[in-house]
């Protein structure tokens, strides 16, 4: 409730900052505006207005693109993938997640752990989308790729925006088992120790 009352002014202030700046400062203002839209997405996802989820996710991706910031694009895409999946637009969800992850991959050698965490989160979203489609092999392949990233990041790592990390990968494994209608897989995943 408190966030909801702050968001309209926060969005307006961030939009004004973009309009009032040029050059590198404008790019930074766009990064911030993309972040404000990402925060807004967490709020609107729980409101009875699904069209707002689409609008906000799209704006987050667009501002990340305008800032020429692959991480901001990927962070916006993460929310967009979920909206696409929940509306049954599975091919688009997979394409958006794949494209966003591929934009980050060239930087992973030197990037912060959060860039690797975002790639892992996008691959986990792919796994969930493939599971929703009933594609067993692809779902588990993507899950294993995401799990490998989480394992390398270590047991203490947690991506702030997506909550990606080892504990979430355990929950995702259970979800995959359920989505794929594999009660045995879901039960095994529930007892899985990610460490």
mmCIF file of C-alpha atoms in Angstrom:
data_model
loop_
_atom_site.group_PDB
_atom_site.id
_atom_site.type_symbol
_atom_site.label_atom_id
_atom_site.label_comp_id
_atom_site.label_asym_id
_atom_site.label_seq_id
_atom_site.Cartn_x
_atom_site.Cartn_y
_atom_site.Cartn_z
ATOM 1 C CA UNK A 1 0.000 0.000 0.000
ATOM 2 C CA UNK A 2 2.797 2.421 0.878
ATOM 3 C CA UNK A 3 4.676 1.576 -2.310
ATOM 4 C CA UNK A 4 1.538 2.099 -4.367
ATOM 5 C CA UNK A 5 1.163 5.618 -3.025
ATOM 6 C CA UNK A 6 4.818 6.459 -3.825
ATOM 7 C CA UNK A 7 5.024 5.001 -7.328
ATOM 8 C CA UNK A 8 3.153 7.675 -9.346
ATOM 9 C CA UNK A 9 5.444 10.470 -8.124
ATOM 10 C CA UNK A 10 8.516 8.259 -8.438
ATOM 11 C CA UNK A 11 7.661 7.449 -12.059
ATOM 12 C CA UNK A 12 6.991 11.112 -12.887
ATOM 13 C CA UNK A 13 10.261 12.231 -11.244
ATOM 14 C CA UNK A 14 12.270 9.594 -13.096
ATOM 15 C CA UNK A 15 10.606 10.522 -16.412
ATOM 16 C CA UNK A 16 11.384 14.213 -15.797
ATOM 17 C CA UNK A 17 15.009 13.325 -15.058
ATOM 18 C CA UNK A 18 15.284 11.623 -18.460
ATOM 19 C CA UNK A 19 13.801 14.650 -20.257
ATOM 20 C CA UNK A 20 15.999 17.126 -18.376
ATOM 21 C CA UNK A 21 19.335 15.482 -19.163
ATOM 22 C CA UNK A 22 21.469 14.753 -22.177
ATOM 23 C CA UNK A 23 24.356 12.468 -23.127
ATOM 24 C CA UNK A 24 25.736 10.116 -20.481
ATOM 25 C CA UNK A 25 23.507 11.645 -17.786
ATOM 26 C CA UNK A 26 20.436 10.847 -19.858
ATOM 27 C CA UNK A 27 21.563 7.229 -20.257
ATOM 28 C CA UNK A 28 21.975 6.972 -16.482
ATOM 29 C CA UNK A 29 18.549 8.547 -15.964
ATOM 30 C CA UNK A 30 17.079 5.959 -18.343
ATOM 31 C CA UNK A 31 18.726 3.161 -16.334
ATOM 32 C CA UNK A 32 17.108 4.568 -13.214
ATOM 33 C CA UNK A 33 13.734 4.890 -14.948
ATOM 34 C CA UNK A 34 14.036 1.254 -16.092
ATOM 35 C CA UNK A 35 14.642 0.319 -12.447
ATOM 36 C CA UNK A 36 11.600 2.308 -11.340
ATOM 37 C CA UNK A 37 9.490 0.420 -13.885
ATOM 38 C CA UNK A 38 10.931 -2.877 -12.614
ATOM 39 C CA UNK A 39 9.912 -1.903 -9.078
ATOM 40 C CA UNK A 40 6.495 -0.879 -10.357
ATOM 41 C CA UNK A 41 6.113 -4.267 -12.007
ATOM 42 C CA UNK A 42 6.353 -5.966 -8.610
ATOM 43 C CA UNK A 43 3.468 -3.812 -7.417
ATOM 44 C CA UNK A 44 1.184 -4.088 -10.452
ATOM 45 C CA UNK A 45 1.676 -7.864 -10.687
ATOM 46 C CA UNK A 46 -0.587 -8.138 -7.623
ATOM 47 C CA UNK A 47 -3.258 -5.704 -8.772
ATOM 48 C CA UNK A 48 -6.491 -6.567 -10.607
ATOM 49 C CA UNK A 49 -5.263 -4.879 -13.804
ATOM 50 C CA UNK A 50 -3.175 -7.307 -15.901
ATOM 51 C CA UNK A 51 -2.820 -4.765 -18.692
ATOM 52 C CA UNK A 52 -0.609 -2.714 -16.348
ATOM 53 C CA UNK A 53 1.837 -5.618 -16.046
ATOM 54 C CA UNK A 54 2.283 -5.589 -19.828
ATOM 55 C CA UNK A 55 2.648 -1.819 -19.987
ATOM 56 C CA UNK A 56 5.175 -1.585 -17.165
ATOM 57 C CA UNK A 57 7.253 -4.574 -18.326
ATOM 58 C CA UNK A 58 7.406 -3.188 -21.846
ATOM 59 C CA UNK A 59 8.479 0.230 -20.601
ATOM 60 C CA UNK A 60 11.198 -1.305 -18.426
ATOM 61 C CA UNK A 61 12.643 -3.143 -21.428
ATOM 62 C CA UNK A 62 12.349 -0.054 -23.647
ATOM 63 C CA UNK A 63 14.144 2.193 -21.151
ATOM 64 C CA UNK A 64 16.899 -0.404 -20.761
ATOM 65 C CA UNK A 65 17.295 -0.439 -24.549
ATOM 66 C CA UNK A 66 17.364 3.365 -24.708
ATOM 67 C CA UNK A 67 20.046 3.368 -21.994
ATOM 68 C CA UNK A 68 21.999 0.825 -24.094
ATOM 69 C CA UNK A 69 22.311 -1.286 -20.937
ATOM 70 C CA UNK A 70 22.083 -5.068 -21.472
ATOM 71 C CA UNK A 71 21.532 -5.705 -17.759
ATOM 72 C CA UNK A 72 18.620 -3.239 -17.563
ATOM 73 C CA UNK A 73 17.108 -4.827 -20.686
ATOM 74 C CA UNK A 74 17.432 -8.300 -19.148
ATOM 75 C CA UNK A 75 15.939 -7.158 -15.846
ATOM 76 C CA UNK A 76 12.900 -5.792 -17.652
ATOM 77 C CA UNK A 77 12.702 -8.879 -19.862
ATOM 78 C CA UNK A 78 12.571 -11.133 -16.790
ATOM 79 C CA UNK A 79 9.175 -9.679 -15.838
ATOM 80 C CA UNK A 80 7.975 -9.652 -19.434
ATOM 81 C CA UNK A 81 8.769 -13.374 -19.777
ATOM 82 C CA UNK A 82 6.486 -14.142 -16.849
ATOM 83 C CA UNK A 83 3.640 -12.098 -18.311
ATOM 84 C CA UNK A 84 4.040 -13.823 -21.669
ATOM 85 C CA UNK A 85 4.104 -17.279 -20.096
ATOM 86 C CA UNK A 86 1.033 -16.635 -17.955
ATOM 87 C CA UNK A 87 -0.903 -15.518 -21.025
ATOM 88 C CA UNK A 88 0.050 -18.667 -22.949
ATOM 89 C CA UNK A 89 2.452 -16.882 -25.311
ATOM 90 C CA UNK A 90 5.125 -19.505 -24.730
ATOM 91 C CA UNK A 91 7.191 -19.082 -27.887
ATOM 92 C CA UNK A 92 7.488 -15.349 -27.241
ATOM 93 C CA UNK A 93 8.400 -15.949 -23.596
ATOM 94 C CA UNK A 94 11.197 -18.321 -24.597
ATOM 95 C CA UNK A 95 12.450 -15.939 -27.299
ATOM 96 C CA UNK A 96 12.490 -12.935 -24.936
ATOM 97 C CA UNK A 97 14.333 -14.869 -22.205
ATOM 98 C CA UNK A 98 16.837 -16.298 -24.670
ATOM 99 C CA UNK A 99 17.503 -12.909 -26.284
ATOM 100 C CA UNK A 100 17.957 -11.170 -22.928
ATOM 101 C CA UNK A 101 20.356 -13.834 -21.646
ATOM 102 C CA UNK A 102 22.346 -13.795 -24.884
ATOM 103 C CA UNK A 103 22.844 -10.027 -24.536
ATOM 104 C CA UNK A 104 24.484 -10.580 -21.128
ATOM 105 C CA UNK A 105 26.606 -13.613 -21.990
ATOM 106 C CA UNK A 106 29.468 -11.744 -23.734
ATOM 107 C CA UNK A 107 30.111 -9.803 -20.498
ATOM 108 C CA UNK A 108 29.992 -12.664 -17.989
ATOM 109 C CA UNK A 109 33.775 -13.155 -17.746
ATOM 110 C CA UNK A 110 34.200 -9.762 -16.084
ATOM 111 C CA UNK A 111 30.681 -8.872 -14.953
ATOM 112 C CA UNK A 112 29.384 -8.873 -11.411
ATOM 113 C CA UNK A 113 27.681 -11.910 -9.930
ATOM 114 C CA UNK A 114 24.311 -10.239 -10.519
ATOM 115 C CA UNK A 115 24.803 -10.449 -14.290
ATOM 116 C CA UNK A 116 25.377 -14.210 -13.936
ATOM 117 C CA UNK A 117 22.415 -14.371 -11.556
ATOM 118 C CA UNK A 118 20.200 -12.659 -14.124
ATOM 119 C CA UNK A 119 21.246 -15.167 -16.797
ATOM 120 C CA UNK A 120 20.427 -17.958 -14.353
ATOM 121 C CA UNK A 121 17.043 -16.398 -13.572
ATOM 122 C CA UNK A 122 16.217 -16.122 -17.272
ATOM 123 C CA UNK A 123 17.184 -19.752 -17.865
ATOM 124 C CA UNK A 124 15.017 -20.757 -14.900
ATOM 125 C CA UNK A 125 12.122 -18.860 -16.501
ATOM 126 C CA UNK A 126 12.775 -20.776 -19.720
ATOM 127 C CA UNK A 127 12.614 -24.017 -17.744
ATOM 128 C CA UNK A 128 9.245 -23.039 -16.283
ATOM 129 C CA UNK A 129 7.919 -22.060 -19.716
ATOM 130 C CA UNK A 130 9.031 -25.322 -21.299
ATOM 131 C CA UNK A 131 7.442 -27.204 -18.402
ATOM 132 C CA UNK A 132 4.174 -25.338 -18.913
ATOM 133 C CA UNK A 133 4.305 -26.462 -22.547
ATOM 134 C CA UNK A 134 4.908 -30.054 -21.437
ATOM 135 C CA UNK A 135 8.406 -30.244 -22.954
ATOM 136 C CA UNK A 136 10.131 -32.440 -20.402
ATOM 137 C CA UNK A 137 13.646 -32.567 -21.876
ATOM 138 C CA UNK A 138 13.924 -28.853 -22.641
ATOM 139 C CA UNK A 139 12.530 -27.922 -19.232
ATOM 140 C CA UNK A 140 15.094 -29.996 -17.344
ATOM 141 C CA UNK A 141 17.930 -28.924 -19.678
ATOM 142 C CA UNK A 142 17.223 -25.259 -18.901
ATOM 143 C CA UNK A 143 16.807 -26.024 -15.203
ATOM 144 C CA UNK A 144 20.190 -27.790 -15.112
ATOM 145 C CA UNK A 145 21.830 -24.818 -16.841
ATOM 146 C CA UNK A 146 20.292 -22.418 -14.305
ATOM 147 C CA UNK A 147 21.199 -24.737 -11.414
ATOM 148 C CA UNK A 148 24.814 -24.848 -12.590
ATOM 149 C CA UNK A 149 24.950 -21.043 -12.450
ATOM 150 C CA UNK A 150 23.367 -21.013 -8.978
ATOM 151 C CA UNK A 151 25.819 -23.646 -7.738
ATOM 152 C CA UNK A 152 28.785 -21.618 -9.023
ATOM 153 C CA UNK A 153 27.434 -18.468 -7.354
ATOM 154 C CA UNK A 154 27.329 -20.355 -4.057
ATOM 155 C CA UNK A 155 24.835 -21.067 -1.289
ATOM 156 C CA UNK A 156 24.799 -17.515 0.055
ATOM 157 C CA UNK A 157 24.020 -15.825 -3.253
ATOM 158 C CA UNK A 158 20.548 -14.384 -3.869
ATOM 159 C CA UNK A 159 19.726 -12.098 -6.787
ATOM 160 C CA UNK A 160 17.833 -9.138 -5.355
ATOM 161 C CA UNK A 161 15.247 -8.666 -8.118
ATOM 162 C CA UNK A 162 14.569 -12.284 -9.076
ATOM 163 C CA UNK A 163 15.504 -14.133 -5.848
ATOM 164 C CA UNK A 164 17.549 -16.480 -8.045
ATOM 165 C CA UNK A 165 19.874 -18.735 -6.083
ATOM 166 C CA UNK A 166 20.225 -22.316 -4.897
ATOM 167 C CA UNK A 167 17.134 -22.373 -2.635
ATOM 168 C CA UNK A 168 14.922 -21.022 -5.446
ATOM 169 C CA UNK A 169 16.273 -23.659 -7.812
ATOM 170 C CA UNK A 170 14.993 -26.346 -5.429
ATOM 171 C CA UNK A 171 11.533 -24.765 -5.502
ATOM 172 C CA UNK A 172 11.739 -24.511 -9.303
ATOM 173 C CA UNK A 173 12.531 -28.223 -9.523
ATOM 174 C CA UNK A 174 9.375 -29.008 -7.571
ATOM 175 C CA UNK A 175 7.376 -26.693 -9.844
ATOM 176 C CA UNK A 176 8.811 -28.384 -12.938
ATOM 177 C CA UNK A 177 7.806 -31.779 -11.597
ATOM 178 C CA UNK A 178 4.280 -30.536 -10.943
ATOM 179 C CA UNK A 179 3.951 -28.733 -14.294
ATOM 180 C CA UNK A 180 5.224 -31.814 -16.110
ATOM 181 C CA UNK A 181 2.748 -33.940 -14.147
ATOM 182 C CA UNK A 182 5.542 -36.029 -12.704
ATOM 183 C CA UNK A 183 4.579 -36.584 -9.083
ATOM 184 C CA UNK A 184 7.694 -38.706 -8.546
ATOM 185 C CA UNK A 185 9.923 -35.953 -9.945
ATOM 186 C CA UNK A 186 8.206 -33.354 -7.770
ATOM 187 C CA UNK A 187 8.623 -35.526 -4.660
ATOM 188 C CA UNK A 188 12.320 -36.152 -5.440
ATOM 189 C CA UNK A 189 12.870 -32.452 -6.044
ATOM 190 C CA UNK A 190 11.205 -31.591 -2.730
ATOM 191 C CA UNK A 191 13.799 -33.708 -0.906
ATOM 192 C CA UNK A 192 16.689 -32.464 -3.072
ATOM 193 C CA UNK A 193 19.597 -30.841 -1.203
ATOM 194 C CA UNK A 194 20.986 -28.052 -3.427
ATOM 195 C CA UNK A 195 24.245 -27.777 -1.476
#
